[in-house]
Amino acid sequence: MGELAYLNGNYMPIECAKIPVEDRGLQFGDSLYEVIRLYGGAPFRAGGHLERMRAGARVVGLPEDCIDVLPEVVEELARRSGFGDAFVYIQVTRGVCPRIHAFPSGLQPTVIGTVRPFDRLPEELYVEGATAYAEPDIRWGRRDVKATTLLPNILAATRVARKGGYDAVLVEEDGTITEGTVSNLFAVIDGILRTHPVGERILSGITRAAVIEAASNKGVEVLEESFRIQDLDRATELFFTNTYCEVLPVVRVDDHVVGEGAPGPVSRTLLEGFRDIVRRETGSA
Ligand code: PMP
């Protein structure tokens, strides 16, 4: 049927969905969001995305009942659109009120959903690997909450994009690598696959968890332990994971060439293993 939106109980063509200018999602980024991938029209792990949103709602004090409608919204957007490879975007904002930082109680949240098809990343990128650039991680302290306060991410992502990179490798003051601006990171260092542990310093990626499962299925050991920018000298592989790129090898960070400068066997195996899981759960990949 085409690009659709859901807004506060109603489905409509995407261009008909309008938000009041005093929506707190617009004015403060006072909202939560999720992006759910459709494979052959089937949502991949919508339950995990919605649980993450529910956990975020508890942290920021959004009423959880506005999330109860979302499983049906995701299914309906998938069904009504008829799209195969697509993203369902959902957002719940605190609602509309005269602009004031401290939010009043009793606001009615704005509940938004959209569905859009997309083109997959070019196959060459998987074959040749992507480039990344290091950026200081200046985001707020509760990165586990998928909030729309995204300015630091946007600034870093824009700088990287202008330099022709795929995403940033975000680095804390002590050199610890946390994640990307839109992705989690894994590295093979001294022969061991490592990724930052979940907690308040990274977003607990749905893809990250599935990749850890894929590693276990393939007999690859994963250590959930952070690593530093200096450790990349000893890394033979590095890759991003997220809902869009799945498992994307990184062959360069700034001027540093990772390993042999080509995608390695672990990232290849885990991309396959991840797609096996997707195929099992959605019938498509
Ligand atoms: N970290 C950040 C900061 C992100 O924005 C994303 C994308 N949502 C991820 C990690 C990866 O999460 P997922 O695998 O659920 O897409």
PDB file of C-alpha atoms and ligand atoms in Angstrom:
ATOM      1  CA  MET A   1       0.000   0.000   0.000  1.00  0.00           C
ATOM      2  CA  GLY A   2       2.979   2.314   0.429  1.00  0.00           C
ATOM      3  CA  GLU A   3       4.529   4.456   3.110  1.00  0.00           C
ATOM      4  CA  LEU A   4       2.255   4.643   6.105  1.00  0.00           C
ATOM      5  CA  ALA A   5       2.093   6.267   9.481  1.00  0.00           C
ATOM      6  CA  TYR A   6       0.284   5.511  12.705  1.00  0.00           C
ATOM      7  CA  LEU A   7      -0.482   8.481  14.945  1.00  0.00           C
ATOM      8  CA  ASN A   8      -2.382   8.249  18.240  1.00  0.00           C
ATOM      9  CA  GLY A   9      -4.763   5.481  17.187  1.00  0.00           C
ATOM     10  CA  ASN A  10      -5.104   6.170  13.450  1.00  0.00           C
ATOM     11  CA  TYR A  11      -3.362   4.839  10.316  1.00  0.00           C
ATOM     12  CA  MET A  12      -2.807   7.241   7.426  1.00  0.00           C
ATOM     13  CA  PRO A  13      -0.486   8.020   4.488  1.00  0.00           C
ATOM     14  CA  ILE A  14       2.832   9.160   5.947  1.00  0.00           C
ATOM     15  CA  GLU A  15       2.496  12.727   4.623  1.00  0.00           C
ATOM     16  CA  CYS A  16      -0.788  13.174   6.527  1.00  0.00           C
ATOM     17  CA  ALA A  17       0.721  12.520   9.973  1.00  0.00           C
ATOM     18  CA  LYS A  18       1.313  15.880  11.707  1.00  0.00           C
ATOM     19  CA  ILE A  19       2.722  16.715  15.142  1.00  0.00           C
ATOM     20  CA  PRO A  20       1.933  19.922  17.091  1.00  0.00           C
ATOM     21  CA  VAL A  21       4.920  22.253  17.409  1.00  0.00           C
ATOM     22  CA  GLU A  22       4.809  22.012  21.206  1.00  0.00           C
ATOM     23  CA  ASP A  23       5.242  18.274  21.222  1.00  0.00           C
ATOM     24  CA  ARG A  24       7.986  17.601  23.768  1.00  0.00           C
ATOM     25  CA  GLY A  25       9.545  15.073  21.443  1.00  0.00           C
ATOM     26  CA  LEU A  26      10.254  17.919  19.058  1.00  0.00           C
ATOM     27  CA  GLN A  27      11.247  20.540  21.626  1.00  0.00           C
ATOM     28  CA  PHE A  28      13.292  18.484  24.062  1.00  0.00           C
ATOM     29  CA  GLY A  29      13.932  15.145  22.508  1.00  0.00           C
ATOM     30  CA  ASP A  30      11.684  14.072  25.433  1.00  0.00           C
ATOM     31  CA  SER A  31      10.808  10.743  23.865  1.00  0.00           C
ATOM     32  CA  LEU A  32      11.888   7.185  23.162  1.00  0.00           C
ATOM     33  CA  TYR A  33      12.155   5.403  19.831  1.00  0.00           C
ATOM     34  CA  GLU A  34      12.911   2.067  18.227  1.00  0.00           C
ATOM     35  CA  VAL A  35      13.679   0.936  14.691  1.00  0.00           C
ATOM     36  CA  ILE A  36      12.507  -2.573  13.862  1.00  0.00           C
ATOM     37  CA  ARG A  37      13.630  -4.342  10.714  1.00  0.00           C
ATOM     38  CA  LEU A  38      11.220  -6.255   8.480  1.00  0.00           C
ATOM     39  CA  TYR A  39      12.685  -9.227   6.628  1.00  0.00           C
ATOM     40  CA  GLY A  40      10.328 -10.400   3.902  1.00  0.00           C
ATOM     41  CA  GLY A  41       7.608  -8.452   5.729  1.00  0.00           C
ATOM     42  CA  ALA A  42       8.284 -10.187   9.077  1.00  0.00           C
ATOM     43  CA  PRO A  43       9.500  -8.096  12.033  1.00  0.00           C
ATOM     44  CA  PHE A  44      12.825  -9.287  13.484  1.00  0.00           C
ATOM     45  CA  ARG A  45      12.688  -9.420  17.282  1.00  0.00           C
ATOM     46  CA  ALA A  46       9.991  -6.783  17.726  1.00  0.00           C
ATOM     47  CA  GLY A  47       9.563  -8.145  21.268  1.00  0.00           C
ATOM     48  CA  GLY A  48      13.163  -7.265  22.155  1.00  0.00           C
ATOM     49  CA  HIS A  49      12.793  -3.758  20.738  1.00  0.00           C
ATOM     50  CA  LEU A  50       9.558  -3.160  22.664  1.00  0.00           C
ATOM     51  CA  GLU A  51      10.976  -4.531  25.915  1.00  0.00           C
ATOM     52  CA  ARG A  52      13.907  -2.128  25.547  1.00  0.00           C
ATOM     53  CA  MET A  53      11.445   0.717  25.036  1.00  0.00           C
ATOM     54  CA  ARG A  54       9.463  -0.381  28.098  1.00  0.00           C
ATOM     55  CA  ALA A  55      12.638  -0.430  30.201  1.00  0.00           C
ATOM     56  CA  GLY A  56      13.497   3.078  28.920  1.00  0.00           C
ATOM     57  CA  ALA A  57       9.948   4.261  29.739  1.00  0.00           C
ATOM     58  CA  ARG A  58      10.460   3.132  33.349  1.00  0.00           C
ATOM     59  CA  VAL A  59      13.718   5.089  33.583  1.00  0.00           C
ATOM     60  CA  VAL A  60      12.367   8.342  32.097  1.00  0.00           C
ATOM     61  CA  GLY A  61       8.888   8.098  33.659  1.00  0.00           C
ATOM     62  CA  LEU A  62       6.782   7.657  30.516  1.00  0.00           C
ATOM     63  CA  PRO A  63       3.552   5.729  31.224  1.00  0.00           C
ATOM     64  CA  GLU A  64       4.127   2.125  30.190  1.00  0.00           C
ATOM     65  CA  ASP A  65       0.575   1.580  28.960  1.00  0.00           C
ATOM     66  CA  CYS A  66       1.319   3.593  25.794  1.00  0.00           C
ATOM     67  CA  ILE A  67       3.703   0.760  24.858  1.00  0.00           C
ATOM     68  CA  ASP A  68       0.972  -1.872  25.173  1.00  0.00           C
ATOM     69  CA  VAL A  69      -0.529  -0.871  21.804  1.00  0.00           C
ATOM     70  CA  LEU A  70       2.781  -1.066  19.964  1.00  0.00           C
ATOM     71  CA  PRO A  71       3.025  -4.809  19.181  1.00  0.00           C
ATOM     72  CA  GLU A  72      -0.206  -4.445  17.218  1.00  0.00           C
ATOM     73  CA  VAL A  73       0.971  -1.202  15.576  1.00  0.00           C
ATOM     74  CA  VAL A  74       4.174  -2.902  14.349  1.00  0.00           C
ATOM     75  CA  GLU A  75       2.200  -5.868  12.964  1.00  0.00           C
ATOM     76  CA  GLU A  76      -0.391  -3.606  11.332  1.00  0.00           C
ATOM     77  CA  LEU A  77       2.195  -1.326   9.691  1.00  0.00           C
ATOM     78  CA  ALA A  78       3.971  -4.417   8.335  1.00  0.00           C
ATOM     79  CA  ARG A  79       0.712  -5.952   7.117  1.00  0.00           C
ATOM     80  CA  ARG A  80      -0.879  -2.827   5.637  1.00  0.00           C
ATOM     81  CA  SER A  81       2.301  -1.659   3.868  1.00  0.00           C
ATOM     82  CA  GLY A  82       3.045  -5.022   2.256  1.00  0.00           C
ATOM     83  CA  PHE A  83       6.788  -4.119   2.312  1.00  0.00           C
ATOM     84  CA  GLY A  84       9.440  -6.871   2.361  1.00  0.00           C
ATOM     85  CA  ASP A  85      12.722  -5.207   3.429  1.00  0.00           C
ATOM     86  CA  ALA A  86      11.608  -2.240   5.486  1.00  0.00           C
ATOM     87  CA  PHE A  87      11.999  -0.391   8.762  1.00  0.00           C
ATOM     88  CA  VAL A  88       9.176   0.204  11.200  1.00  0.00           C
ATOM     89  CA  TYR A  89      10.023   3.309  13.237  1.00  0.00           C
ATOM     90  CA  ILE A  90       8.162   3.847  16.485  1.00  0.00           C
ATOM     91  CA  GLN A  91       8.352   6.827  18.807  1.00  0.00           C
ATOM     92  CA  VAL A  92       6.552   7.680  22.019  1.00  0.00           C
ATOM     93  CA  THR A  93       6.886  11.276  23.182  1.00  0.00           C
ATOM     94  CA  ARG A  94       5.929  12.765  26.564  1.00  0.00           C
ATOM     95  CA  GLY A  95       3.108  14.597  24.780  1.00  0.00           C
ATOM     96  CA  VAL A  96       2.105  18.192  24.083  1.00  0.00           C
ATOM     97  CA  CYS A  97       2.196  21.055  26.597  1.00  0.00           C
ATOM     98  CA  PRO A  98       3.355  24.685  26.830  1.00  0.00           C
ATOM     99  CA  ARG A  99       7.146  24.666  26.772  1.00  0.00           C
ATOM    100  CA  ILE A 100       8.588  24.134  30.234  1.00  0.00           C
ATOM    101  CA  HIS A 101      11.541  21.983  31.178  1.00  0.00           C
ATOM    102  CA  ALA A 102       9.924  20.166  34.102  1.00  0.00           C
ATOM    103  CA  PHE A 103       7.091  18.138  32.619  1.00  0.00           C
ATOM    104  CA  PRO A 104       3.620  18.332  34.166  1.00  0.00           C
ATOM    105  CA  SER A 105       1.949  15.084  35.272  1.00  0.00           C
ATOM    106  CA  GLY A 106      -0.977  13.584  33.386  1.00  0.00           C
ATOM    107  CA  LEU A 107       0.233  14.336  29.850  1.00  0.00           C
ATOM    108  CA  GLN A 108      -1.096  12.125  27.065  1.00  0.00           C
ATOM    109  CA  PRO A 109       1.907  10.605  25.236  1.00  0.00           C
ATOM    110  CA  THR A 110       2.119  10.999  21.462  1.00  0.00           C
ATOM    111  CA  VAL A 111       2.441   7.561  19.854  1.00  0.00           C
ATOM    112  CA  ILE A 112       3.937   7.497  16.368  1.00  0.00           C
ATOM    113  CA  GLY A 113       4.783   4.686  13.941  1.00  0.00           C
ATOM    114  CA  THR A 114       6.003   4.771  10.349  1.00  0.00           C
ATOM    115  CA  VAL A 115       7.036   2.142   7.839  1.00  0.00           C
ATOM    116  CA  ARG A 116       9.464   2.684   4.979  1.00  0.00           C
ATOM    117  CA  PRO A 117      11.247   0.342   2.582  1.00  0.00           C
ATOM    118  CA  PHE A 118      14.999   0.677   2.141  1.00  0.00           C
ATOM    119  CA  ASP A 119      17.835  -0.492  -0.079  1.00  0.00           C
ATOM    120  CA  ARG A 120      20.311  -2.861   1.516  1.00  0.00           C
ATOM    121  CA  LEU A 121      23.921  -1.737   1.836  1.00  0.00           C
ATOM    122  CA  PRO A 122      25.952  -2.461  -1.289  1.00  0.00           C
ATOM    123  CA  GLU A 123      27.475  -5.939  -1.292  1.00  0.00           C
ATOM    124  CA  GLU A 124      30.969  -4.459  -1.967  1.00  0.00           C
ATOM    125  CA  LEU A 125      30.919  -2.900   1.481  1.00  0.00           C
ATOM    126  CA  TYR A 126      30.658  -6.355   3.055  1.00  0.00           C
ATOM    127  CA  VAL A 127      33.334  -7.702   0.772  1.00  0.00           C
ATOM    128  CA  GLU A 128      35.782  -4.806   1.101  1.00  0.00           C
ATOM    129  CA  GLY A 129      34.859  -3.563   4.596  1.00  0.00           C
ATOM    130  CA  ALA A 130      34.075  -0.066   5.786  1.00  0.00           C
ATOM    131  CA  THR A 131      36.185   2.774   7.188  1.00  0.00           C
ATOM    132  CA  ALA A 132      35.542   4.309  10.600  1.00  0.00           C
ATOM    133  CA  TYR A 133      36.967   7.357  12.390  1.00  0.00           C
ATOM    134  CA  ALA A 134      37.523   7.759  16.127  1.00  0.00           C
ATOM    135  CA  GLU A 135      35.448  10.429  17.874  1.00  0.00           C
ATOM    136  CA  PRO A 136      35.263  11.466  21.544  1.00  0.00           C
ATOM    137  CA  ASP A 137      32.194   9.972  23.223  1.00  0.00           C
ATOM    138  CA  ILE A 138      30.421  13.020  24.687  1.00  0.00           C
ATOM    139  CA  ARG A 139      26.951  11.533  25.035  1.00  0.00           C
ATOM    140  CA  TRP A 140      24.900  11.563  28.224  1.00  0.00           C
ATOM    141  CA  GLY A 141      25.483   8.986  30.925  1.00  0.00           C
ATOM    142  CA  ARG A 142      22.509   6.635  30.388  1.00  0.00           C
ATOM    143  CA  ARG A 143      23.227   5.293  26.936  1.00  0.00           C
ATOM    144  CA  ASP A 144      21.284   2.128  27.737  1.00  0.00           C
ATOM    145  CA  VAL A 145      18.120   4.257  27.435  1.00  0.00           C
ATOM    146  CA  LYS A 146      17.266   4.683  23.784  1.00  0.00           C
ATOM    147  CA  ALA A 147      16.280   8.318  24.162  1.00  0.00           C
ATOM    148  CA  THR A 148      16.035  10.850  21.341  1.00  0.00           C
ATOM    149  CA  THR A 149      18.562  13.231  22.932  1.00  0.00           C
ATOM    150  CA  LEU A 150      20.823  12.510  20.035  1.00  0.00           C
ATOM    151  CA  LEU A 151      22.751  15.699  19.425  1.00  0.00           C
ATOM    152  CA  PRO A 152      26.200  14.301  20.376  1.00  0.00           C
ATOM    153  CA  ASN A 153      25.561  11.274  18.181  1.00  0.00           C
ATOM    154  CA  ILE A 154      24.458  13.465  15.292  1.00  0.00           C
ATOM    155  CA  LEU A 155      27.537  15.703  15.534  1.00  0.00           C
ATOM    156  CA  ALA A 156      29.957  12.779  15.585  1.00  0.00           C
ATOM    157  CA  ALA A 157      28.069  10.934  12.846  1.00  0.00           C
ATOM    158  CA  THR A 158      28.078  14.045  10.650  1.00  0.00           C
ATOM    159  CA  ARG A 159      31.838  14.553  11.054  1.00  0.00           C
ATOM    160  CA  VAL A 160      32.471  10.913  10.162  1.00  0.00           C
ATOM    161  CA  ALA A 161      30.125  11.031   7.159  1.00  0.00           C
ATOM    162  CA  ARG A 162      31.848  14.190   5.851  1.00  0.00           C
ATOM    163  CA  LYS A 163      35.142  12.283   5.945  1.00  0.00           C
ATOM    164  CA  GLY A 164      33.572   9.366   4.073  1.00  0.00           C
ATOM    165  CA  GLY A 165      33.406   6.947   7.021  1.00  0.00           C
ATOM    166  CA  TYR A 166      30.536   4.659   7.937  1.00  0.00           C
ATOM    167  CA  ASP A 167      30.286   5.347  11.671  1.00  0.00           C
ATOM    168  CA  ALA A 168      32.373   6.634  14.567  1.00  0.00           C
ATOM    169  CA  VAL A 169      34.260   4.570  17.069  1.00  0.00           C
ATOM    170  CA  LEU A 170      33.294   6.444  20.254  1.00  0.00           C
ATOM    171  CA  VAL A 171      36.133   6.779  22.746  1.00  0.00           C
ATOM    172  CA  GLU A 172      35.888   7.805  26.404  1.00  0.00           C
ATOM    173  CA  GLU A 173      38.511   9.968  28.113  1.00  0.00           C
ATOM    174  CA  ASP A 174      40.512   6.975  29.332  1.00  0.00           C
ATOM    175  CA  GLY A 175      40.614   5.507  25.823  1.00  0.00           C
ATOM    176  CA  THR A 176      37.801   2.985  26.347  1.00  0.00           C
ATOM    177  CA  ILE A 177      35.854   2.288  23.175  1.00  0.00           C
ATOM    178  CA  THR A 178      32.146   2.114  23.935  1.00  0.00           C
ATOM    179  CA  GLU A 179      30.243   1.719  20.650  1.00  0.00           C
ATOM    180  CA  GLY A 180      29.380   3.603  17.453  1.00  0.00           C
ATOM    181  CA  THR A 181      26.861   6.460  17.120  1.00  0.00           C
ATOM    182  CA  VAL A 182      24.287   4.012  15.739  1.00  0.00           C
ATOM    183  CA  SER A 183      25.914   0.655  16.357  1.00  0.00           C
ATOM    184  CA  ASN A 184      27.711  -1.635  18.774  1.00  0.00           C
ATOM    185  CA  LEU A 185      31.314  -2.685  18.221  1.00  0.00           C
ATOM    186  CA  PHE A 186      33.168  -5.980  18.418  1.00  0.00           C
ATOM    187  CA  ALA A 187      36.914  -6.552  18.011  1.00  0.00           C
ATOM    188  CA  VAL A 188      39.135  -9.591  17.743  1.00  0.00           C
ATOM    189  CA  ILE A 189      42.124  -8.753  19.962  1.00  0.00           C
ATOM    190  CA  ASP A 190      44.885 -11.277  20.687  1.00  0.00           C
ATOM    191  CA  GLY A 191      42.646 -13.854  19.007  1.00  0.00           C
ATOM    192  CA  ILE A 192      39.655 -13.235  21.331  1.00  0.00           C
ATOM    193  CA  LEU A 193      36.377 -11.614  20.250  1.00  0.00           C
ATOM    194  CA  ARG A 194      35.530  -8.779  22.636  1.00  0.00           C
ATOM    195  CA  THR A 195      32.691  -6.295  23.018  1.00  0.00           C
ATOM    196  CA  HIS A 196      31.848  -3.694  25.672  1.00  0.00           C
ATOM    197  CA  PRO A 197      29.619  -5.207  28.381  1.00  0.00           C
ATOM    198  CA  VAL A 198      26.005  -4.014  28.630  1.00  0.00           C
ATOM    199  CA  GLY A 199      25.262  -1.439  31.318  1.00  0.00           C
ATOM    200  CA  GLU A 200      24.727   2.300  31.399  1.00  0.00           C
ATOM    201  CA  ARG A 201      27.589   3.105  29.008  1.00  0.00           C
ATOM    202  CA  ILE A 202      26.251   1.468  25.833  1.00  0.00           C
ATOM    203  CA  LEU A 203      22.938   0.691  24.219  1.00  0.00           C
ATOM    204  CA  SER A 204      22.180  -2.982  24.577  1.00  0.00           C
ATOM    205  CA  GLY A 205      21.796  -3.759  20.853  1.00  0.00           C
ATOM    206  CA  ILE A 206      19.284  -6.310  19.670  1.00  0.00           C
ATOM    207  CA  THR A 207      21.750  -7.218  16.918  1.00  0.00           C
ATOM    208  CA  ARG A 208      24.621  -7.368  19.442  1.00  0.00           C
ATOM    209  CA  ALA A 209      22.705  -9.988  21.454  1.00  0.00           C
ATOM    210  CA  ALA A 210      21.837 -11.977  18.324  1.00  0.00           C
ATOM    211  CA  VAL A 211      25.494 -11.862  17.206  1.00  0.00           C
ATOM    212  CA  ILE A 212      26.582 -13.200  20.607  1.00  0.00           C
ATOM    213  CA  GLU A 213      24.085 -16.042  20.093  1.00  0.00           C
ATOM    214  CA  ALA A 214      25.446 -16.586  16.583  1.00  0.00           C
ATOM    215  CA  ALA A 215      28.971 -16.753  18.038  1.00  0.00           C
ATOM    216  CA  SER A 216      27.892 -19.409  20.499  1.00  0.00           C
ATOM    217  CA  ASN A 217      26.178 -21.367  17.676  1.00  0.00           C
ATOM    218  CA  LYS A 218      29.391 -21.199  15.652  1.00  0.00           C
ATOM    219  CA  GLY A 219      31.685 -22.063  18.554  1.00  0.00           C
ATOM    220  CA  VAL A 220      33.279 -18.586  18.691  1.00  0.00           C
ATOM    221  CA  GLU A 221      34.105 -17.437  22.224  1.00  0.00           C
ATOM    222  CA  VAL A 222      33.001 -13.868  23.131  1.00  0.00           C
ATOM    223  CA  LEU A 223      34.393 -11.892  26.042  1.00  0.00           C
ATOM    224  CA  GLU A 224      32.059  -9.072  27.164  1.00  0.00           C
ATOM    225  CA  GLU A 225      34.906  -6.860  28.284  1.00  0.00           C
ATOM    226  CA  SER A 226      35.724  -3.359  27.087  1.00  0.00           C
ATOM    227  CA  PHE A 227      38.825  -2.540  25.073  1.00  0.00           C
ATOM    228  CA  ARG A 228      40.733   0.668  24.428  1.00  0.00           C
ATOM    229  CA  ILE A 229      41.672   2.573  21.328  1.00  0.00           C
ATOM    230  CA  GLN A 230      45.319   1.553  21.941  1.00  0.00           C
ATOM    231  CA  ASP A 231      44.264  -2.139  21.792  1.00  0.00           C
ATOM    232  CA  LEU A 232      43.281  -1.687  18.146  1.00  0.00           C
ATOM    233  CA  ASP A 233      47.001  -2.013  17.337  1.00  0.00           C
ATOM    234  CA  ARG A 234      46.584  -5.679  18.268  1.00  0.00           C
ATOM    235  CA  ALA A 235      43.136  -6.132  16.669  1.00  0.00           C
ATOM    236  CA  THR A 236      42.888  -8.425  13.681  1.00  0.00           C
ATOM    237  CA  GLU A 237      39.185  -7.662  13.130  1.00  0.00           C
ATOM    238  CA  LEU A 238      36.682  -5.000  14.087  1.00  0.00           C
ATOM    239  CA  PHE A 239      33.012  -4.828  13.206  1.00  0.00           C
ATOM    240  CA  PHE A 240      29.859  -2.818  13.808  1.00  0.00           C
ATOM    241  CA  THR A 241      26.492  -4.402  14.534  1.00  0.00           C
ATOM    242  CA  ASN A 242      23.060  -2.848  14.277  1.00  0.00           C
ATOM    243  CA  THR A 243      19.603  -3.404  12.860  1.00  0.00           C
ATOM    244  CA  TYR A 244      20.643  -1.956   9.511  1.00  0.00           C
ATOM    245  CA  CYS A 245      24.207  -3.115   8.887  1.00  0.00           C
ATOM    246  CA  GLU A 246      23.812  -6.482  10.699  1.00  0.00           C
ATOM    247  CA  VAL A 247      27.558  -7.339  10.956  1.00  0.00           C
ATOM    248  CA  LEU A 248      29.739  -4.835   9.094  1.00  0.00           C
ATOM    249  CA  PRO A 249      33.523  -5.314   9.075  1.00  0.00           C
ATOM    250  CA  VAL A 250      35.643  -2.203   9.701  1.00  0.00           C
ATOM    251  CA  VAL A 251      39.034  -2.215   8.025  1.00  0.00           C
ATOM    252  CA  ARG A 252      40.313   1.232   8.966  1.00  0.00           C
ATOM    253  CA  VAL A 253      39.954   3.564  11.971  1.00  0.00           C
ATOM    254  CA  ASP A 254      41.416   6.989  11.192  1.00  0.00           C
ATOM    255  CA  ASP A 255      44.809   6.165   9.613  1.00  0.00           C
ATOM    256  CA  HIS A 256      45.113   2.833  11.380  1.00  0.00           C
ATOM    257  CA  VAL A 257      44.569  -0.249   9.248  1.00  0.00           C
ATOM    258  CA  VAL A 258      42.813  -3.032  11.156  1.00  0.00           C
ATOM    259  CA  GLY A 259      44.487  -6.428  10.746  1.00  0.00           C
ATOM    260  CA  GLU A 260      45.191  -7.157   7.101  1.00  0.00           C
ATOM    261  CA  GLY A 261      42.948  -4.284   5.986  1.00  0.00           C
ATOM    262  CA  ALA A 262      40.294  -6.686   4.747  1.00  0.00           C
ATOM    263  CA  PRO A 263      37.237  -8.304   6.370  1.00  0.00           C
ATOM    264  CA  GLY A 264      38.320 -11.311   8.401  1.00  0.00           C
ATOM    265  CA  PRO A 265      36.954 -14.793   9.040  1.00  0.00           C
ATOM    266  CA  VAL A 266      35.240 -14.050  12.374  1.00  0.00           C
ATOM    267  CA  SER A 267      33.094 -11.223  10.993  1.00  0.00           C
ATOM    268  CA  ARG A 268      32.249 -13.330   7.954  1.00  0.00           C
ATOM    269  CA  THR A 269      31.248 -16.304  10.111  1.00  0.00           C
ATOM    270  CA  LEU A 270      29.155 -14.132  12.406  1.00  0.00           C
ATOM    271  CA  LEU A 271      27.361 -12.391   9.533  1.00  0.00           C
ATOM    272  CA  GLU A 272      26.422 -15.842   8.265  1.00  0.00           C
ATOM    273  CA  GLY A 273      25.463 -16.988  11.776  1.00  0.00           C
ATOM    274  CA  PHE A 274      23.365 -13.860  12.319  1.00  0.00           C
ATOM    275  CA  ARG A 275      21.535 -14.386   9.030  1.00  0.00           C
ATOM    276  CA  ASP A 276      20.904 -18.031   9.982  1.00  0.00           C
ATOM    277  CA  ILE A 277      19.123 -16.792  13.100  1.00  0.00           C
ATOM    278  CA  VAL A 278      17.121 -14.232  11.114  1.00  0.00           C
ATOM    279  CA  ARG A 279      16.132 -16.903   8.584  1.00  0.00           C
ATOM    280  CA  ARG A 280      15.007 -19.234  11.353  1.00  0.00           C
ATOM    281  CA  GLU A 281      12.900 -16.548  13.004  1.00  0.00           C
ATOM    282  CA  THR A 282      11.461 -14.680  10.009  1.00  0.00           C
ATOM    283  CA  GLY A 283      11.690 -17.170   7.131  1.00  0.00           C
ATOM    284  CA  SER A 284      13.799 -14.648   5.199  1.00  0.00           C
ATOM    285  CA  ALA A 285      17.195 -12.937   5.457  1.00  0.00           C
TER     286      ALA A 285
HETATM  287  N1  PMP B   1      24.232   1.719  19.820  1.00  0.00           N
HETATM  288  C1  PMP B   1      23.581   2.851  19.480  1.00  0.00           C
HETATM  289  C2  PMP B   1      24.017   4.157  20.070  1.00  0.00           C
HETATM  290  C3  PMP B   1      22.499   2.798  18.560  1.00  0.00           C
HETATM  291  O1  PMP B   1      21.822   3.920  18.217  1.00  0.00           O
HETATM  292  C4  PMP B   1      22.147   1.539  17.976  1.00  0.00           C
HETATM  293  C5  PMP B   1      21.050   1.464  16.944  1.00  0.00           C
HETATM  294  N2  PMP B   1      19.796   1.395  17.525  1.00  0.00           N
HETATM  295  C6  PMP B   1      22.850   0.383  18.380  1.00  0.00           C
HETATM  296  C7  PMP B   1      23.889   0.514  19.305  1.00  0.00           C
HETATM  297  C8  PMP B   1      22.508  -0.994  17.840  1.00  0.00           C
HETATM  298  O2  PMP B   1      21.247  -1.412  18.315  1.00  0.00           O
HETATM  299  P1  PMP B   1      20.349  -2.449  17.463  1.00  0.00           P
HETATM  300  O3  PMP B   1      21.209  -3.639  17.210  1.00  0.00           O
HETATM  301  O4  PMP B   1      19.210  -2.748  18.386  1.00  0.00           O
HETATM  302  O5  PMP B   1      19.938  -1.763  16.197  1.00  0.00           O
END
